PDB file of C-alpha atoms and ligand atoms in Angstrom:
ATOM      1  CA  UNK L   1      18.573   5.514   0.451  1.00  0.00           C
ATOM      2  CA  UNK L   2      16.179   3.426   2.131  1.00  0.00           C
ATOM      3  CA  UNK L   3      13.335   4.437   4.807  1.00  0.00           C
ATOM      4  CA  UNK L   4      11.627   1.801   6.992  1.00  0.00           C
ATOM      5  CA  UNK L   5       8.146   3.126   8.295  1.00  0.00           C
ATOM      6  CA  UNK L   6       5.676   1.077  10.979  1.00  0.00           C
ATOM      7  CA  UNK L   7       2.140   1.058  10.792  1.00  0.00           C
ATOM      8  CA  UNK L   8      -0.576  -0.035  12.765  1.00  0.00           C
ATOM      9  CA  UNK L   9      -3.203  -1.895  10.886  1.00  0.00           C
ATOM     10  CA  UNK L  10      -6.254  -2.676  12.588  1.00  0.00           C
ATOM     11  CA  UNK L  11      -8.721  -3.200  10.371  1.00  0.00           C
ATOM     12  CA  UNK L  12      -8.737  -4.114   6.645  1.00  0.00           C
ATOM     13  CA  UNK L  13      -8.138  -1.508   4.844  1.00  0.00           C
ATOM     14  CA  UNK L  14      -6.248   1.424   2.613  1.00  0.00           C
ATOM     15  CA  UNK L  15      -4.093   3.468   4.347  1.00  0.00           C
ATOM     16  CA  UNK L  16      -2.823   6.347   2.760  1.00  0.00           C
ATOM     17  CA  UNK L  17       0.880   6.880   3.276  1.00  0.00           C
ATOM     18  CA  UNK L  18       1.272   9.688   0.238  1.00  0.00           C
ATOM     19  CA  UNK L  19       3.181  11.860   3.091  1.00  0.00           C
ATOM     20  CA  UNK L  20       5.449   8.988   4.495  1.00  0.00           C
ATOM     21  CA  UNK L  21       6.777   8.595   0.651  1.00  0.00           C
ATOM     22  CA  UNK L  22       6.737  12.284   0.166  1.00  0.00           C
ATOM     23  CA  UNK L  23       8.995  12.880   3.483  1.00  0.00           C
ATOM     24  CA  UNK L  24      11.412  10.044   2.199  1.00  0.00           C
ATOM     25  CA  UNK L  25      12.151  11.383  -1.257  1.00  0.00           C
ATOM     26  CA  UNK L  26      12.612  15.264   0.932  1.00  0.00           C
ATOM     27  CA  UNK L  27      14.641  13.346   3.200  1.00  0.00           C
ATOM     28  CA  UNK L  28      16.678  11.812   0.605  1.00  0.00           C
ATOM     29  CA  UNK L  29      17.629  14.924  -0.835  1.00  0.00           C
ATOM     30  CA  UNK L  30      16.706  13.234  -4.454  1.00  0.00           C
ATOM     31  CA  UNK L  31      15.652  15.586  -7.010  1.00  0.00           C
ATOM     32  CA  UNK L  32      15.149  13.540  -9.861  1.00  0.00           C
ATOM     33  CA  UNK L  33      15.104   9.330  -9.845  1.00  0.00           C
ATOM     34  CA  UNK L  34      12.561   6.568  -8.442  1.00  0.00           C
ATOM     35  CA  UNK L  35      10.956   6.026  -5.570  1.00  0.00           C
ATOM     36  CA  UNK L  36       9.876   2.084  -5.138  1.00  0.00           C
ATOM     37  CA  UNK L  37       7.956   1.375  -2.022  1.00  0.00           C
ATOM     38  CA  UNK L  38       7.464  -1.865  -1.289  1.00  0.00           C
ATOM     39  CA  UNK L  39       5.785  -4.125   1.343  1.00  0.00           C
ATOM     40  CA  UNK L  40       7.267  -6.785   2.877  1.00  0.00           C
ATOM     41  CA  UNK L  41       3.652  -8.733   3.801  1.00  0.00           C
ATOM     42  CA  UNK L  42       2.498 -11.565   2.367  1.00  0.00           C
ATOM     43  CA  UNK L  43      -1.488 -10.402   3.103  1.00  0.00           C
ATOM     44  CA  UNK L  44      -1.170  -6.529   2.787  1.00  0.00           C
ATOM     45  CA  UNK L  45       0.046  -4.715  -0.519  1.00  0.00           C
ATOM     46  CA  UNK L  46       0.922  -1.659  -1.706  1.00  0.00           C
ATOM     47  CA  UNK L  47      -1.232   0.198  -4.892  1.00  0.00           C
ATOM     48  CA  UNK L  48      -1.616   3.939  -6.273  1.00  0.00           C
ATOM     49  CA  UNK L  49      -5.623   4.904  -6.093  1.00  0.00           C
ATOM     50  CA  UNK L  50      -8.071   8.239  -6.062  1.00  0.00           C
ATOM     51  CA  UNK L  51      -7.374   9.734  -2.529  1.00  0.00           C
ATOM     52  CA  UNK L  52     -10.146  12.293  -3.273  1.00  0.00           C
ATOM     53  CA  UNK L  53     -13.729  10.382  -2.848  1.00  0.00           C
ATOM     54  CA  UNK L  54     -13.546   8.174   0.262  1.00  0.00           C
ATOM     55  CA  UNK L  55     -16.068   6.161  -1.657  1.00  0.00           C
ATOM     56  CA  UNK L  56     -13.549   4.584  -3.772  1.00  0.00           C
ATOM     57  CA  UNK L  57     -11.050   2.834  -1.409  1.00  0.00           C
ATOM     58  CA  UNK L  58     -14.934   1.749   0.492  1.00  0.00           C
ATOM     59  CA  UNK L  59     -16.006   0.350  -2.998  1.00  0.00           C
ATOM     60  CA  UNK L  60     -12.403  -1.115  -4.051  1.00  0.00           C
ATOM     61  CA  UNK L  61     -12.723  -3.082  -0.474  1.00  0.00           C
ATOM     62  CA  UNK L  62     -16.081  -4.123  -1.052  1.00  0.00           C
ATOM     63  CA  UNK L  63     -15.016  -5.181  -4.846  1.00  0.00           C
ATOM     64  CA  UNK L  64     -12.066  -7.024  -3.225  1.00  0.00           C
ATOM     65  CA  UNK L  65     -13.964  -9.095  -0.717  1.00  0.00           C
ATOM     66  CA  UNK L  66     -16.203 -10.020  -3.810  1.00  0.00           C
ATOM     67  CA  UNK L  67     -13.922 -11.093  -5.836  1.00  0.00           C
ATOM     68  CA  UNK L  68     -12.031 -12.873  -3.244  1.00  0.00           C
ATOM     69  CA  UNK L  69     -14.294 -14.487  -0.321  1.00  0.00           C
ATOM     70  CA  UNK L  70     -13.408 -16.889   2.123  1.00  0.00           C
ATOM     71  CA  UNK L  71     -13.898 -20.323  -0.049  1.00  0.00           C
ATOM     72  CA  UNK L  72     -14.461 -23.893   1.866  1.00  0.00           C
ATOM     73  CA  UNK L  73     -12.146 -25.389  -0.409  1.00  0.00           C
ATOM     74  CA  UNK L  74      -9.245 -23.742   0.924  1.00  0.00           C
ATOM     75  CA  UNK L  75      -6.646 -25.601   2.812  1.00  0.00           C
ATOM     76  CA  UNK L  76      -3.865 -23.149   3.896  1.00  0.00           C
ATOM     77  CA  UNK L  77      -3.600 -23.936   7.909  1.00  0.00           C
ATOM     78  CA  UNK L  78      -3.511 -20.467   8.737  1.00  0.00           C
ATOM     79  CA  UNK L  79      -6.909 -19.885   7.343  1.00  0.00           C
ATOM     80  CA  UNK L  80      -6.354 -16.079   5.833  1.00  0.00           C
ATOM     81  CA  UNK L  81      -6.014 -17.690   2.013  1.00  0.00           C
ATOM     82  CA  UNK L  82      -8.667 -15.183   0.794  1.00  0.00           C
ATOM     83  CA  UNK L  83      -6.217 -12.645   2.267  1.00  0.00           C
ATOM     84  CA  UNK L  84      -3.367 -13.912   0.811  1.00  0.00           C
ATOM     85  CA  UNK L  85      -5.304 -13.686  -2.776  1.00  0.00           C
ATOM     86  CA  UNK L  86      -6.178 -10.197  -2.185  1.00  0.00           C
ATOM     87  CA  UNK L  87      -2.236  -8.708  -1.370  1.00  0.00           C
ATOM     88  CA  UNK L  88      -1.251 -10.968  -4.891  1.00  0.00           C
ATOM     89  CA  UNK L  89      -3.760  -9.068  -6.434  1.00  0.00           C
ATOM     90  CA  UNK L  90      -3.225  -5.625  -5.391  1.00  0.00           C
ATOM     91  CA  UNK L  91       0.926  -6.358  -5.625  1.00  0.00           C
ATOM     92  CA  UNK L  92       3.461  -5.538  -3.073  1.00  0.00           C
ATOM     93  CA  UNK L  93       4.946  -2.605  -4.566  1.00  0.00           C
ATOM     94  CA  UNK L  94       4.501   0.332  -6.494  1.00  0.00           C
ATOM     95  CA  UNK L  95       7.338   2.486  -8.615  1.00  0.00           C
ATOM     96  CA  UNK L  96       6.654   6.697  -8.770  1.00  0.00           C
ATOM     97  CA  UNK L  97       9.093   9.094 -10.814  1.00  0.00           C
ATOM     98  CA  UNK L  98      11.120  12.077  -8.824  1.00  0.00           C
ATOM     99  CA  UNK L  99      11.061  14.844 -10.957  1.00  0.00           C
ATOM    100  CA  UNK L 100      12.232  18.488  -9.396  1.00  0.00           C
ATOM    101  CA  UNK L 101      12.180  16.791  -5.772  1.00  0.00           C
ATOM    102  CA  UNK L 102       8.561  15.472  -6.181  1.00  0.00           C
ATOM    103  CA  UNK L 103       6.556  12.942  -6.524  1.00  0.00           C
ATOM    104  CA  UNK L 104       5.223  12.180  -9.871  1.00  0.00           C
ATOM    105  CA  UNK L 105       1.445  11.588  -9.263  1.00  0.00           C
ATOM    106  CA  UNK L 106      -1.729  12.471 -10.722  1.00  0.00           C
ATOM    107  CA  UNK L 107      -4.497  15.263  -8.883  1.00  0.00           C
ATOM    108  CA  UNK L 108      -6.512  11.804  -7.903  1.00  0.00           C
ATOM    109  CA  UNK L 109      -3.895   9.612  -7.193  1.00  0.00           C
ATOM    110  CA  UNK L 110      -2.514   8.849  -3.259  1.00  0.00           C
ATOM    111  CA  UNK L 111      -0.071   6.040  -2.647  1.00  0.00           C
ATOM    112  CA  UNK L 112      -2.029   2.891  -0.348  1.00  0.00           C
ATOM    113  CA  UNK L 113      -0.797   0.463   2.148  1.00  0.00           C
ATOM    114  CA  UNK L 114      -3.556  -2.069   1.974  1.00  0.00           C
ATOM    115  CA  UNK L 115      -4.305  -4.359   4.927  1.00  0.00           C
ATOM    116  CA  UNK L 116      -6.155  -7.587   4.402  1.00  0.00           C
ATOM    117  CA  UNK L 117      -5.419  -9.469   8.244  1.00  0.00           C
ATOM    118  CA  UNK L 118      -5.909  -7.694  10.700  1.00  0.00           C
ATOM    119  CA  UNK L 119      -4.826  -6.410  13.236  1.00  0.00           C
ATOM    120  CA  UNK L 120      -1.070  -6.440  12.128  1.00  0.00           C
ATOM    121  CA  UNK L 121       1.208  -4.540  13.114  1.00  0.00           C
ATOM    122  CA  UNK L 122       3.095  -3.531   9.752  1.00  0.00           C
ATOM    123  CA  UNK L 123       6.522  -2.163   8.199  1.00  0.00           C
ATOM    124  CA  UNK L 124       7.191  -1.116   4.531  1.00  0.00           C
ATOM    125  CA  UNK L 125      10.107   0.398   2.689  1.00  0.00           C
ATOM    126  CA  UNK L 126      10.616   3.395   0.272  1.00  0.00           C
ATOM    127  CA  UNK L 127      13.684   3.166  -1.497  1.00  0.00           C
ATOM    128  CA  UNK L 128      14.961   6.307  -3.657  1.00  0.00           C
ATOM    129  CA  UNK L 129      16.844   6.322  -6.088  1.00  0.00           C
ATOM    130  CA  UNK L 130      18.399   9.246  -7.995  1.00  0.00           C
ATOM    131  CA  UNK L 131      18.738   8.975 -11.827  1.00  0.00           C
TER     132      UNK L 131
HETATM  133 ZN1   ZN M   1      -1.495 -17.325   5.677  1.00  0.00          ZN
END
């Protein structure tokens, strides 16, 4: 089964989508398999990070942007190539085990869409797959 969700990125940032992939794999009716959602961006990603302190998605951002600024050297018309490093870095999709209908994830862990050029308006996928 495969779900298509929208989202409306405005700035750069994570958004949490935990309960988009949990309402897939309910819809799906999957009890035990994979879940693989992926996004189809080439300057937004998809990674698996603490959703409990807010101060960790502001400090991965600010880690990002460090590791990752705007260089003169870039030539890429479009501009966003410090962007486009950040969603290579953070990948485009992450892979969670179904076991007894849920989601396989840690107390600390929530499931991130991450924009890096905005404002976009945004799709990804969650594909389940029973085992
Ligand atoms: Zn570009």
């Amino acid at each position: 089964m495969l779900y298509e969700y929208n989202l409306s990125a405005q700035r750069e940032d994570f958004y949490n989508i935990t309960s988009q992939v949990r309402e897939a794999v309910s819809k799906s009716g999957v009890t035990d398999g994979i879940a693989v959602v992926y996004c189809p961006h080439t300057t937004a990603g998809i990674t698996i990070n603490e959703n409990a302190d807010p101060d960790v998605v502001y400090d991965l951002l600010l880690g990002l942007r460090k590791a990752f600024p705007v260089h003169a050297g870039f030539t890429h018309g479009e501009g966003n190539s410090a962007a486009h490093l950040k969603a290579s870095a953070v990948g485009s999709s992450a892979t969670i085990i179904i076991e007894n209908g849920k989601l396989v994830l840690g107390t600390w862990q929530g499931i991130y869409f991450t924009e890096f050029d905005p404002p976009r308006n945004r799709k990804f996928y969650v594909k389940i797959m029973s085992s």
